[in-house]
Coordinates of C-alpha atoms and ligand atoms in Angstrom, one line a residue:
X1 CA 95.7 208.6 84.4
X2 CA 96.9 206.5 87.0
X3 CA 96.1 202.7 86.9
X4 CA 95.7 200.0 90.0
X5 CA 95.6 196.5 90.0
X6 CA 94.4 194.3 92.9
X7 CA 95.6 190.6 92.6
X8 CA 99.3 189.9 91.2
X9 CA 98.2 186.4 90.3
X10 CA 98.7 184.8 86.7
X11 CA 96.5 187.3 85.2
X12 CA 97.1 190.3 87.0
X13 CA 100.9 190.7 86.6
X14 CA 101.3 190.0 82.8
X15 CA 98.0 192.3 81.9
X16 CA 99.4 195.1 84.1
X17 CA 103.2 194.1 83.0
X18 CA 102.2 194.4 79.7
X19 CA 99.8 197.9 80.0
X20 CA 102.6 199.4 81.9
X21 CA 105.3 198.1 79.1
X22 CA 103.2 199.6 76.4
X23 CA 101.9 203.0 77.8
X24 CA 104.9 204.6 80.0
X25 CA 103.1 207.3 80.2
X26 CA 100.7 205.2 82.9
X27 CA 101.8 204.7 86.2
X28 CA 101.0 201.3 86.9
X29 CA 100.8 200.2 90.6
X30 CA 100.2 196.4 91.0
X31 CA 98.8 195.4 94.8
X32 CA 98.4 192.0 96.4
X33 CA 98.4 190.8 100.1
X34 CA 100.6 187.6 99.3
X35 CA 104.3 189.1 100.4
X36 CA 106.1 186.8 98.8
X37 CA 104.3 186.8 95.7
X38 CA 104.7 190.6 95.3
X39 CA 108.4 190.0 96.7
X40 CA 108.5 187.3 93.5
X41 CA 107.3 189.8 91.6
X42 CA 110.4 192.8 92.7
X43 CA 112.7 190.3 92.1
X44 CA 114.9 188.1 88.8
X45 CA 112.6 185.1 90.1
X46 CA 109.2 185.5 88.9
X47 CA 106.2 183.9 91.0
X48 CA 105.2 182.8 87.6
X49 CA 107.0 181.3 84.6
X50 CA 106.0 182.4 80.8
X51 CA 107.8 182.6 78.0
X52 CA 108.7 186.1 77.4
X53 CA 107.4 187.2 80.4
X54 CA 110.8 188.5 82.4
X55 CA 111.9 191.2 79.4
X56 CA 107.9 192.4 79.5
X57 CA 108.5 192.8 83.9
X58 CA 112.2 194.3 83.0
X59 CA 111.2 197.0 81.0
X60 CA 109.0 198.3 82.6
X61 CA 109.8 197.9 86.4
X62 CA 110.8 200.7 88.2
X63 CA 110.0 202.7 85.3
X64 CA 106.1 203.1 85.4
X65 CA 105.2 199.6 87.1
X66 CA 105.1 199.1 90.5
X67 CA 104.7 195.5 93.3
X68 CA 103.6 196.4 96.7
X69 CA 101.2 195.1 99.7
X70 CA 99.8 198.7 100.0
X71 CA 96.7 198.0 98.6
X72 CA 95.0 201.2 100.3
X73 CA 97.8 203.4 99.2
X74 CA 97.3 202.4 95.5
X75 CA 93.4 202.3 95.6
X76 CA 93.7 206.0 96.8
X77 CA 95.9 207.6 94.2
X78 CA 94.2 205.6 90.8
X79 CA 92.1 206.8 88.8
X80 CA 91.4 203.3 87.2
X81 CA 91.3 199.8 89.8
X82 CA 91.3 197.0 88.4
X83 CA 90.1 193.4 90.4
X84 CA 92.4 191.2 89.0
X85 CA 91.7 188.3 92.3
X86 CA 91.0 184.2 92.3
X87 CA 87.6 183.5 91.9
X88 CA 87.3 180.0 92.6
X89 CA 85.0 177.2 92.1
X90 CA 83.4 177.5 95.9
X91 CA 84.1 174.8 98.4
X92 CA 81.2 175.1 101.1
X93 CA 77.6 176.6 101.9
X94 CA 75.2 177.0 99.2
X95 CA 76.5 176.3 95.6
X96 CA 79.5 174.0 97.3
X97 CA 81.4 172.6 93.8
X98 CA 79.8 175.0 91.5
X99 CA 79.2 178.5 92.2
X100 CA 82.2 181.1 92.0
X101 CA 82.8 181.8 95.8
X102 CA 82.9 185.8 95.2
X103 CA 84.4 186.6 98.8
X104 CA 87.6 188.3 97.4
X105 CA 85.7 190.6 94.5
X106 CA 83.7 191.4 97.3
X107 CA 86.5 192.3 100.1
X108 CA 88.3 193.9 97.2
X109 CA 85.0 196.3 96.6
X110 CA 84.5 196.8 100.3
X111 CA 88.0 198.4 100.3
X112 CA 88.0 200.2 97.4
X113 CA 84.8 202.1 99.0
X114 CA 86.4 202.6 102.3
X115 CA 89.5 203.9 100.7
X116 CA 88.2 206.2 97.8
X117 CA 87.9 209.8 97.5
X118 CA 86.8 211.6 94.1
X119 CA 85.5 209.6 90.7
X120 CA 87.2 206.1 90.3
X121 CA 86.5 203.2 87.4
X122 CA 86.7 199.9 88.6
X123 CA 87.7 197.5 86.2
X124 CA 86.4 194.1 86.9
X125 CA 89.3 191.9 85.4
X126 CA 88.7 188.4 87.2
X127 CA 85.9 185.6 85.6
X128 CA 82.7 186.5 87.3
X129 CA 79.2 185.2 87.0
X130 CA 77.0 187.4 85.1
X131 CA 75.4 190.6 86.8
X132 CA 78.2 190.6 89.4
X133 CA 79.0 193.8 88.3
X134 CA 75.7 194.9 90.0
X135 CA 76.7 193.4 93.5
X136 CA 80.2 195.0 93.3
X137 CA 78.6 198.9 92.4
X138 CA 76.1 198.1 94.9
X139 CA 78.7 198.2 97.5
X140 CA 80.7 200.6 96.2
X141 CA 77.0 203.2 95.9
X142 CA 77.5 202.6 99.7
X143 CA 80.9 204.1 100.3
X144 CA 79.5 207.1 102.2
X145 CA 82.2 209.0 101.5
X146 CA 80.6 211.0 98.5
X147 CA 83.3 209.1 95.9
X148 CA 81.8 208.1 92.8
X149 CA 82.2 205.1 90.7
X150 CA 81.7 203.9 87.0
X151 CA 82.0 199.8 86.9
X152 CA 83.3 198.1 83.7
X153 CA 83.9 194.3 82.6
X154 CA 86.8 193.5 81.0
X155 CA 87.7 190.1 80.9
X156 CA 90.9 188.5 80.0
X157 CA 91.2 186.2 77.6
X158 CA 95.4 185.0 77.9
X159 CA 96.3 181.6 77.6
X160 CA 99.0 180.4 80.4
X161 CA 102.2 179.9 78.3
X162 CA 101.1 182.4 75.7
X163 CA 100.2 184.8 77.9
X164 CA 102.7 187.6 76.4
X165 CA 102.1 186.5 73.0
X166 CA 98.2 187.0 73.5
X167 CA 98.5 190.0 75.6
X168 CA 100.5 191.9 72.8
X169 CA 97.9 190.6 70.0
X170 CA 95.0 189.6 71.2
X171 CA 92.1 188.4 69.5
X172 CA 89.9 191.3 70.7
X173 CA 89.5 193.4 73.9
X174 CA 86.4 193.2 75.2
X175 CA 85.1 196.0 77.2
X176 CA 81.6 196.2 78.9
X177 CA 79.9 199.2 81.0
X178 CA 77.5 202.0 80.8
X179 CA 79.3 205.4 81.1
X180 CA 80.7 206.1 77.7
X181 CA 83.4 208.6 78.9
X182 CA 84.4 205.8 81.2
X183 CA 84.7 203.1 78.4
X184 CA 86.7 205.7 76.0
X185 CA 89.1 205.9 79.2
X186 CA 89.8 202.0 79.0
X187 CA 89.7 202.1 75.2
X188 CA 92.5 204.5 75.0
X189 CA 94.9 202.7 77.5
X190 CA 94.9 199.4 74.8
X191 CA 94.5 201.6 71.9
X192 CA 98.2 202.3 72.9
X193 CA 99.2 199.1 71.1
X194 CA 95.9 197.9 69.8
X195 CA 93.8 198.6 67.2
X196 CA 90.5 200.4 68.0
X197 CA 88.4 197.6 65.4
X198 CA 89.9 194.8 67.8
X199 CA 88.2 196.4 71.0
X200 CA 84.7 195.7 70.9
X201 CA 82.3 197.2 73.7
X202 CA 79.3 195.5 74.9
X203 CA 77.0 196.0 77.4
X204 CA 77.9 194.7 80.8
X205 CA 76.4 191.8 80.9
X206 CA 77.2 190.8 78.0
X207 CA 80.7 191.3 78.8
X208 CA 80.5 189.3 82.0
X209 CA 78.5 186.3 80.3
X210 CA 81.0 186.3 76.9
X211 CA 83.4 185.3 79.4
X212 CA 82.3 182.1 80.7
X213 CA 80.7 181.4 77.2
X214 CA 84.2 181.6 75.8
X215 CA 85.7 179.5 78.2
X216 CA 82.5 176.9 77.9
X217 CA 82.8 176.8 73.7
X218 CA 86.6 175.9 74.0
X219 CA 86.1 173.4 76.6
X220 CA 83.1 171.5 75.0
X221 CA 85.7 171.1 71.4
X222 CA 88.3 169.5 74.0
X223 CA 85.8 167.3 75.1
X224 CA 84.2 166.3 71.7
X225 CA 87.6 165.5 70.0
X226 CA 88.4 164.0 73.5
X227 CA 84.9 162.1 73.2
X228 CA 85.9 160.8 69.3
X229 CA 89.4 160.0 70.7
X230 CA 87.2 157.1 72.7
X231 CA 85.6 155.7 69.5
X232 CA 88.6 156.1 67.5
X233 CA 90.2 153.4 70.0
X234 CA 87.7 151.6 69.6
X235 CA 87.5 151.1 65.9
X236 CA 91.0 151.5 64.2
X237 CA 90.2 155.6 63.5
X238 CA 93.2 157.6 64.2
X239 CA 92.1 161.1 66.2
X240 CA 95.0 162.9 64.6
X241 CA 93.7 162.0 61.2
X242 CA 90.0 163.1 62.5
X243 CA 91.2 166.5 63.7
X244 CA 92.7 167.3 60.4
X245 CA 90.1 166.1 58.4
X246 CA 87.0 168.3 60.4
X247 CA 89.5 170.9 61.0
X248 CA 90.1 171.7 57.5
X249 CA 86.3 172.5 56.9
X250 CA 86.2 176.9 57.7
X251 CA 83.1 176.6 60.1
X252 CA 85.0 174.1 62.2
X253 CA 88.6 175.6 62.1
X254 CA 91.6 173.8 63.0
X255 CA 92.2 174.8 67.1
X256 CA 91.8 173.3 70.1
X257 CA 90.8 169.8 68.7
X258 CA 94.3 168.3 70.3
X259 CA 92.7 165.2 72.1
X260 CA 94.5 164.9 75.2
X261 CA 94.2 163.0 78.6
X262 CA 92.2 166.1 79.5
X263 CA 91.8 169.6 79.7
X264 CA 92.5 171.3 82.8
X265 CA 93.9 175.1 84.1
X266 CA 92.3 176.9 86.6
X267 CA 89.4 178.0 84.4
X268 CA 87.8 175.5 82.1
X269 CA 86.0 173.5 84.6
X270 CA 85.6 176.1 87.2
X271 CA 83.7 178.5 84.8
X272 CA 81.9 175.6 83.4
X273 CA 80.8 174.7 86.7
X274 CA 80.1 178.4 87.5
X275 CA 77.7 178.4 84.2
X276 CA 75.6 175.2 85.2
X277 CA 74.8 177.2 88.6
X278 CA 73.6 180.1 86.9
X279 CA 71.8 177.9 84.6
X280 CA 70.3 176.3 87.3
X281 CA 69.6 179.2 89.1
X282 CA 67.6 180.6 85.9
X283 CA 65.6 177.7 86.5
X284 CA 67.1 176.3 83.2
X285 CA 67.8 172.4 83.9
X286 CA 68.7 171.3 80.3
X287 CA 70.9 174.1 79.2
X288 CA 72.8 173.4 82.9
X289 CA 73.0 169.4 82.1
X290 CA 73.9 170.4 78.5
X291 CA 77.3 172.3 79.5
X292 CA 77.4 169.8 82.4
X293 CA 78.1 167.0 80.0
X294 CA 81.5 168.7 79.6
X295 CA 83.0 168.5 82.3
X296 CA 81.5 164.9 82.9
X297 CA 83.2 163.6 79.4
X298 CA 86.6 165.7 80.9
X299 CA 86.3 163.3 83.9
X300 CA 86.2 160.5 82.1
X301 CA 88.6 161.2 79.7
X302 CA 90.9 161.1 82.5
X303 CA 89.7 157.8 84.6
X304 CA 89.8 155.9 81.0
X305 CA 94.0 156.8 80.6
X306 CA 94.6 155.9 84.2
X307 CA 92.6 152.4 84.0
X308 CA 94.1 152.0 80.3
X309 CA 97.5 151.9 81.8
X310 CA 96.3 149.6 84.5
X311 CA 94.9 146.8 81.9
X312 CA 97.5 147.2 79.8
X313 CA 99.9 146.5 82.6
X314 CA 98.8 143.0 83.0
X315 CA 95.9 144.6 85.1
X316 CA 98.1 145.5 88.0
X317 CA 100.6 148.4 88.4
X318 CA 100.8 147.7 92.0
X319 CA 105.0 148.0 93.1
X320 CA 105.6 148.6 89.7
X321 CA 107.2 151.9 88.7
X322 CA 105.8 154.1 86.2
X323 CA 107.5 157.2 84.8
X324 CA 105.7 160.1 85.0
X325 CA 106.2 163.2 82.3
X326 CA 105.2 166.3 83.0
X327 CA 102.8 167.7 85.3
X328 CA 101.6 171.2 85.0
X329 CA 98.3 171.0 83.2
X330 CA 99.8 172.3 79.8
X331 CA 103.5 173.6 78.4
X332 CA 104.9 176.5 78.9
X333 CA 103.7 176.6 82.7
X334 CA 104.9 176.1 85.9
X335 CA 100.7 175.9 86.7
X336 CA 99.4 172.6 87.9
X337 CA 95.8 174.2 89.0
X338 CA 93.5 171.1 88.1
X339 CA 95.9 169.8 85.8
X340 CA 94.5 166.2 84.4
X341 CA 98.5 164.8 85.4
X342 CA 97.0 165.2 89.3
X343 CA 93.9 162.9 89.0
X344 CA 96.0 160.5 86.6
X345 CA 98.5 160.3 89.0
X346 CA 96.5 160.0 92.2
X347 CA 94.2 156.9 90.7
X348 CA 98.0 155.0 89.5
X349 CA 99.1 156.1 93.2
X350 CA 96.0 154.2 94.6
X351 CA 96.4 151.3 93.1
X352 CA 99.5 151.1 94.6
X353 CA 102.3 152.0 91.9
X354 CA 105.2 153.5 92.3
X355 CA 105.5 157.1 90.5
X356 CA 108.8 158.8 89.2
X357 CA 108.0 162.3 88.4
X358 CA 109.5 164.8 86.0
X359 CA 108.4 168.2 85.2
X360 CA 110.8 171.2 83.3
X361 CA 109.0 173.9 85.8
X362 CA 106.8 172.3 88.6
X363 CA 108.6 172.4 91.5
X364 CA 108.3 169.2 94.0
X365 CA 106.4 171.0 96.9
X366 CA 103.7 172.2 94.2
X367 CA 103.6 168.2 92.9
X368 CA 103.1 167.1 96.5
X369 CA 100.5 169.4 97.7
X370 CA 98.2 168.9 94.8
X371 CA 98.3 165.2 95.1
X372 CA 97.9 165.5 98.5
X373 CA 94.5 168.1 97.8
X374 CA 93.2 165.5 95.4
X375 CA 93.1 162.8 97.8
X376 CA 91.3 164.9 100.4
X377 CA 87.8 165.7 100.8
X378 CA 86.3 169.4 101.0
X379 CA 87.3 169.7 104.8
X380 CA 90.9 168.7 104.0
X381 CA 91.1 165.6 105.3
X382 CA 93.2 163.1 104.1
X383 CA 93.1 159.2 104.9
X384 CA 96.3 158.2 106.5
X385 CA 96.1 155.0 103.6
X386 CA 96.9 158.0 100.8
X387 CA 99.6 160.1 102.8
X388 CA 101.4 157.2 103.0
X389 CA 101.4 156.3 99.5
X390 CA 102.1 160.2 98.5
X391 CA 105.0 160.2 100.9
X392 CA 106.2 156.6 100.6
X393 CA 105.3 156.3 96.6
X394 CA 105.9 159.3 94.9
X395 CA 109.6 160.4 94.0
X396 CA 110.1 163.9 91.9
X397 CA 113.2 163.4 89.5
X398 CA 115.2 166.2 87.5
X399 CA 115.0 164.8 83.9
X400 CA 113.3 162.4 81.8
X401 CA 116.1 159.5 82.0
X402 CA 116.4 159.2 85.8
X403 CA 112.5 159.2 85.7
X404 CA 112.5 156.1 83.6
X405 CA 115.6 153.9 84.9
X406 CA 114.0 150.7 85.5
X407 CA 110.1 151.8 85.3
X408 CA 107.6 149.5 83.7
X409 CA 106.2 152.1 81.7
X410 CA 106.5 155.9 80.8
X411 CA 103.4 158.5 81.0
X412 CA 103.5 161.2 79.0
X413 CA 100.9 163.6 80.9
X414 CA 102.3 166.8 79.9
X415 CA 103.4 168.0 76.1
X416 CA 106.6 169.9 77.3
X417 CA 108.7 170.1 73.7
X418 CA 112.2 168.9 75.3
X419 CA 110.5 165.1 75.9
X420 CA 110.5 165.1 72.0
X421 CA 114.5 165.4 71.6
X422 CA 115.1 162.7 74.4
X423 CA 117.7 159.5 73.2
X424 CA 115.2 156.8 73.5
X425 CA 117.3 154.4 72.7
X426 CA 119.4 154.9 76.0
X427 CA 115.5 155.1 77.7
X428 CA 114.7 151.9 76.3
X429 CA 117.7 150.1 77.4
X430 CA 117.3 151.5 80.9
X431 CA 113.4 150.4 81.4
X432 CA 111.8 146.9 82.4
X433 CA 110.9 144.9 79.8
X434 CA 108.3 144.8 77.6
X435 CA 108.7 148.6 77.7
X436 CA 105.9 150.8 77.6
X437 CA 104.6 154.3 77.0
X438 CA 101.3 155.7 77.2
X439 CA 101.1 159.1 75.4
X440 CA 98.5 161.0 76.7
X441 CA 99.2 163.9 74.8
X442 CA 100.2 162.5 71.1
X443 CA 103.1 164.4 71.0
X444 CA 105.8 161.8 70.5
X445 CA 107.2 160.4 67.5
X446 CA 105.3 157.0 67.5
X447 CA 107.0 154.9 64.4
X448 CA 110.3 156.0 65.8
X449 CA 109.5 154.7 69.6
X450 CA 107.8 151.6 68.0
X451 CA 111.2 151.0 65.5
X452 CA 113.2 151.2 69.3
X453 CA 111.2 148.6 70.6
X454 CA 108.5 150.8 72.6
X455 CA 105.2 149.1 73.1
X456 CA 103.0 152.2 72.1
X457 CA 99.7 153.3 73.7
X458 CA 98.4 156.7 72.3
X459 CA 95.4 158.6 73.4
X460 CA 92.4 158.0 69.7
X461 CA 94.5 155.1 68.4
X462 CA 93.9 151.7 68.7
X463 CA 97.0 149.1 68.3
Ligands
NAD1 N1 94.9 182.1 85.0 C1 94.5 182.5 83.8 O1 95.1 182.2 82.8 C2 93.3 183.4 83.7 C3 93.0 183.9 82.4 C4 91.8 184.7 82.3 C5 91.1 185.0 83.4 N2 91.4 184.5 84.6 C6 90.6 184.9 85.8 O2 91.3 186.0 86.4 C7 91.1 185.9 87.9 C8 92.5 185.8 88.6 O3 93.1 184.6 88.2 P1 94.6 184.2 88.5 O4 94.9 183.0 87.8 O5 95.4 185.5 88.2 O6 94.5 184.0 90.1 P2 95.7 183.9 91.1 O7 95.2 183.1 92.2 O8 97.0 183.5 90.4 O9 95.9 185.4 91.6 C9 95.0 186.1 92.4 C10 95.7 187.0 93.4 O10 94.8 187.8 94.1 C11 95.2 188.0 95.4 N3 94.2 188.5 96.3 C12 93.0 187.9 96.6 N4 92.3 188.7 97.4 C13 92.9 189.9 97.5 C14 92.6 191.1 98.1 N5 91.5 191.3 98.8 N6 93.6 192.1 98.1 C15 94.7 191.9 97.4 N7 95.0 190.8 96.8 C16 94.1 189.8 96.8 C17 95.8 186.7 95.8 O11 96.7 186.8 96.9 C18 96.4 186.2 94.5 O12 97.8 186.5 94.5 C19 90.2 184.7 88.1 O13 88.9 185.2 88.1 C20 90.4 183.9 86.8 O14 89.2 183.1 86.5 C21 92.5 183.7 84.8
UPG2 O1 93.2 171.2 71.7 C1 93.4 171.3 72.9 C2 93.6 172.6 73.5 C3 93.7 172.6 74.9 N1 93.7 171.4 75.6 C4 93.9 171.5 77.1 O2 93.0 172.4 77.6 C5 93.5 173.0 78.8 C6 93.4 174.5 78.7 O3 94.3 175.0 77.7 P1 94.4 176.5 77.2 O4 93.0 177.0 76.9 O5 95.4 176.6 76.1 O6 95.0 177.3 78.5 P2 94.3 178.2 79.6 O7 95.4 179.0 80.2 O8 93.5 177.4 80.6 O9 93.4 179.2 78.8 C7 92.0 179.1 78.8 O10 91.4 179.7 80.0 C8 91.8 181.1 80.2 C9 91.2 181.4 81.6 O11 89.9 181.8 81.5 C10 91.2 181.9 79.1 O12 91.6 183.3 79.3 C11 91.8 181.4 77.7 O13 91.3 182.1 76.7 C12 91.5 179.9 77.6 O14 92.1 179.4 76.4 C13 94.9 172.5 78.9 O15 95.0 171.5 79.9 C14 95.3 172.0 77.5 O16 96.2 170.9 77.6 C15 93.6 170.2 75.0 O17 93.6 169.2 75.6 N2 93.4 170.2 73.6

């Protein structure tokens, strides 16, 4: 058995890192057309930062897991391909802000038909709408070239900054298809670490459409503690207090009911969004305005911390300067793809304040260009009023204290666990005064800051 992977993005390279580390039997060849990513990837600097992530690469590179642009070369000699590419939200034509633009799973099927000779299985890996799978063995039926081809669905269901954690024991594996020789052939590359009553098979579209229903239930609790942390502001409720006190009851468990100024990732909205267009598509308007909702409430979950910091301020941050913590959309990560931070940052930036911005991992080109995408419109354009205030406005820091020097107020955008050990007292002393901080993420210690002298604004508490 000889495994492929197309796509050495955030999912592709710890799945494969972490199939090759566990079965060195498999050869384990992952393929991307970014050269520097796969050049990332052959090197100590990975293109991606996750905790525990560099031993996974270490012990198995060079062994039985490969990094290389020669994407026909590794098609040919697998046995098992797996598309592992972006499927993102599309940005034009039919569908423009909702549907997954499929071009890549398609190129990558194109290719694997051009390229194949005997029986392959392709592995669809990426987030796809359901029945995809029927496009992709279309195409792959029309190879021409007398290859064969089973398709499976196999989702993945890592979280970024606990990727290797999930990756070594996940939840379940979820594998769809039709062939049952061709599903035993998947089972038995995670059965080498995983247990057989953790790997559940479905059909395949029930694989595809577990995916985005996955995403969708975990999104929708975000936005309905989120929703609560609103009301709780409102009326002296804590949202802390809230989340422990549904969480404890079994049916509603106690995860992912962290109110924050938002979720965001690369996923969440984009396979929300990708769900309403199906809906829609099925002709089913209220299911599509139901999951809708979700990513509405997200919006404004956002827009409410960024105008709370602005009436707080006196109503007006213009010139003044306000600390920004963290960036990348959660800890752990170096990703900033949709993170809430961008859309917080870019409504501060337009009414004109001044922002000092830390993050542990995000480096300053990456903070840049997705301020700069967030003020443009789908062509790209920009209006020369926003460049300037990225350019002019924006400063990226290396820790927390230079950040803060003389700002108005702090922003906590991002729970990164170093902000808790911080000596406030020395940040205190070095801010404007009244001092204030507006944690958007609940993770600091609030009586402590308030004893300092800290004028305290958390997200589901009123003051
Ligand atoms: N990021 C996550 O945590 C996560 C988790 C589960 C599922 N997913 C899904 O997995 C898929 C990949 O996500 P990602 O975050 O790894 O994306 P990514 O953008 O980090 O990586 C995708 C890679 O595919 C490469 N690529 C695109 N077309 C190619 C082609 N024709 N040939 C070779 N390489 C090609 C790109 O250069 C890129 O490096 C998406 O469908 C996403 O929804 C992501
Ligand atoms: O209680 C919570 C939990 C999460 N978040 C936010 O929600 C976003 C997403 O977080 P998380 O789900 O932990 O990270 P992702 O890497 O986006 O992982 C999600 O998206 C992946 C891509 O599809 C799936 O594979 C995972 O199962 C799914 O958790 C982040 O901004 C978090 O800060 C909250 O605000 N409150």
């Amino acid at each position: 058995m000889k495994i492929c992977c197309i796509g050495a993005g955030y999912v592709g390279g710890p799945t494969m890192a972490m199939i090759a580390k566990q079965c060195p039997d498999i050869p384990v060849h992952v393929v991307d057309l970014n050269q520097a990513r796969i050049d990332a990837w052959n090197s100590d600097n990975l293109p991606i930062y996750e905790p525990g992530l560099d031993e996974v690469v270490k012990e198995a590179r060079g062994r039985n897991l490969t990094f290389s642009t020669n994407v026909d070369e590794a098609i040919a000699e697998a046995d098992m391909i797996f598309i592992s590419v972006n499927t993102p939200t599309k940005t034009f034509g039919i569908g423009a802000g909702r549907a997954a633009n499929l071009e890549f799973i398609e190129k990558c099927a194109r290719q694997i038909a051009k390229v194949s000779k005997g029986h392959k299985i392709v592995v669809e890996k990426s987030t796809l709408p359901v029945r995809t799978a029927e496009a992709v063995k279309r195409i792959l039926s029309s190879s021409g070239n007398g290859a064969t081809f089973d398709v499976l669905s196999n989702p993945e269901f890592l979280a970024e900054g606990t990727a290797v954690e999930d990756l070594l024991d996940p939840d379940r594996v979820l594998i769809g298809g039709e062939s049952p020789e061709s599903i035993k052939a998947l089972c038995d590359v995670y059965a080498h670490w995983i247990d057989r009553d953790r790997i559940l098979t479905t059909n395949l579209w029930s694989s595809e459409l577990s995916k985005l229903t996955a995403n969708a239930f975990l999104a929708q609790r975000v936005s309905s503690i989120n929703a609560i942390s609103a009301l709780c502001e409102a009326t002296g409720a804590d949202v802390d207090e809230v989340a422990r006190a549904i969480g404890t009851d079994s049916r509603i468990g106690p995860k992912f009911l962290k109110a924050s100024i938002g979720f965001g990732g690369s996923c969440f909205q984009k396979d929300i969004l990708n769900l309403v267009y199906l809906c829609e598509h099925f002709g089913l308007r209220e299911v599509a305005a139901y999951w809708e909702q979700v990513v509405i409430m997200n919006d404004h979950q956002k827009q409410r911390f960024s105008e709370r910091i602005v009436k707080t301020l006196f109503n007006t941050v213009s010139d003044k300067k306000i600390a920004v913590w963290g960036f990348a959309f959660k800890k752990d990560t170096n990703d900033t793809r949709e993170s809430a931070a961008i859309y917080v940052c870019r409504d501060l930036l337009r009414e004109r304040a001044r922002l000092t911005i830390y993050d542990p991992q995000v480096p300053e080109k990456s903070i840049r260009a997705e301020l700069t995408a967030a003020c443009s419109d789908m062509q790209g354009q920009i209006s020369e009023n926003d460049k300037r205030l990225i350019e002019q406005n924006v400063t990226v820091v290396s820790d927390c204290y230079e950040a803060s020097k003389d700002a108005h107020a702090i922003a906590v955008l991002t729970e990164w666990d170093e902000f808790k050990e911080l000596d406030f007292d020395r940040i205190f002393q070095a801010m404007q005064q009244p001092a204030f901080v507006f944690d958007g993420r609940n993770l600091l210690d609030h009586q402590k800051l308030s004893k300092v002298g800290f004028e305290l604004h958390a997200i589901g508490k009123c003051r």
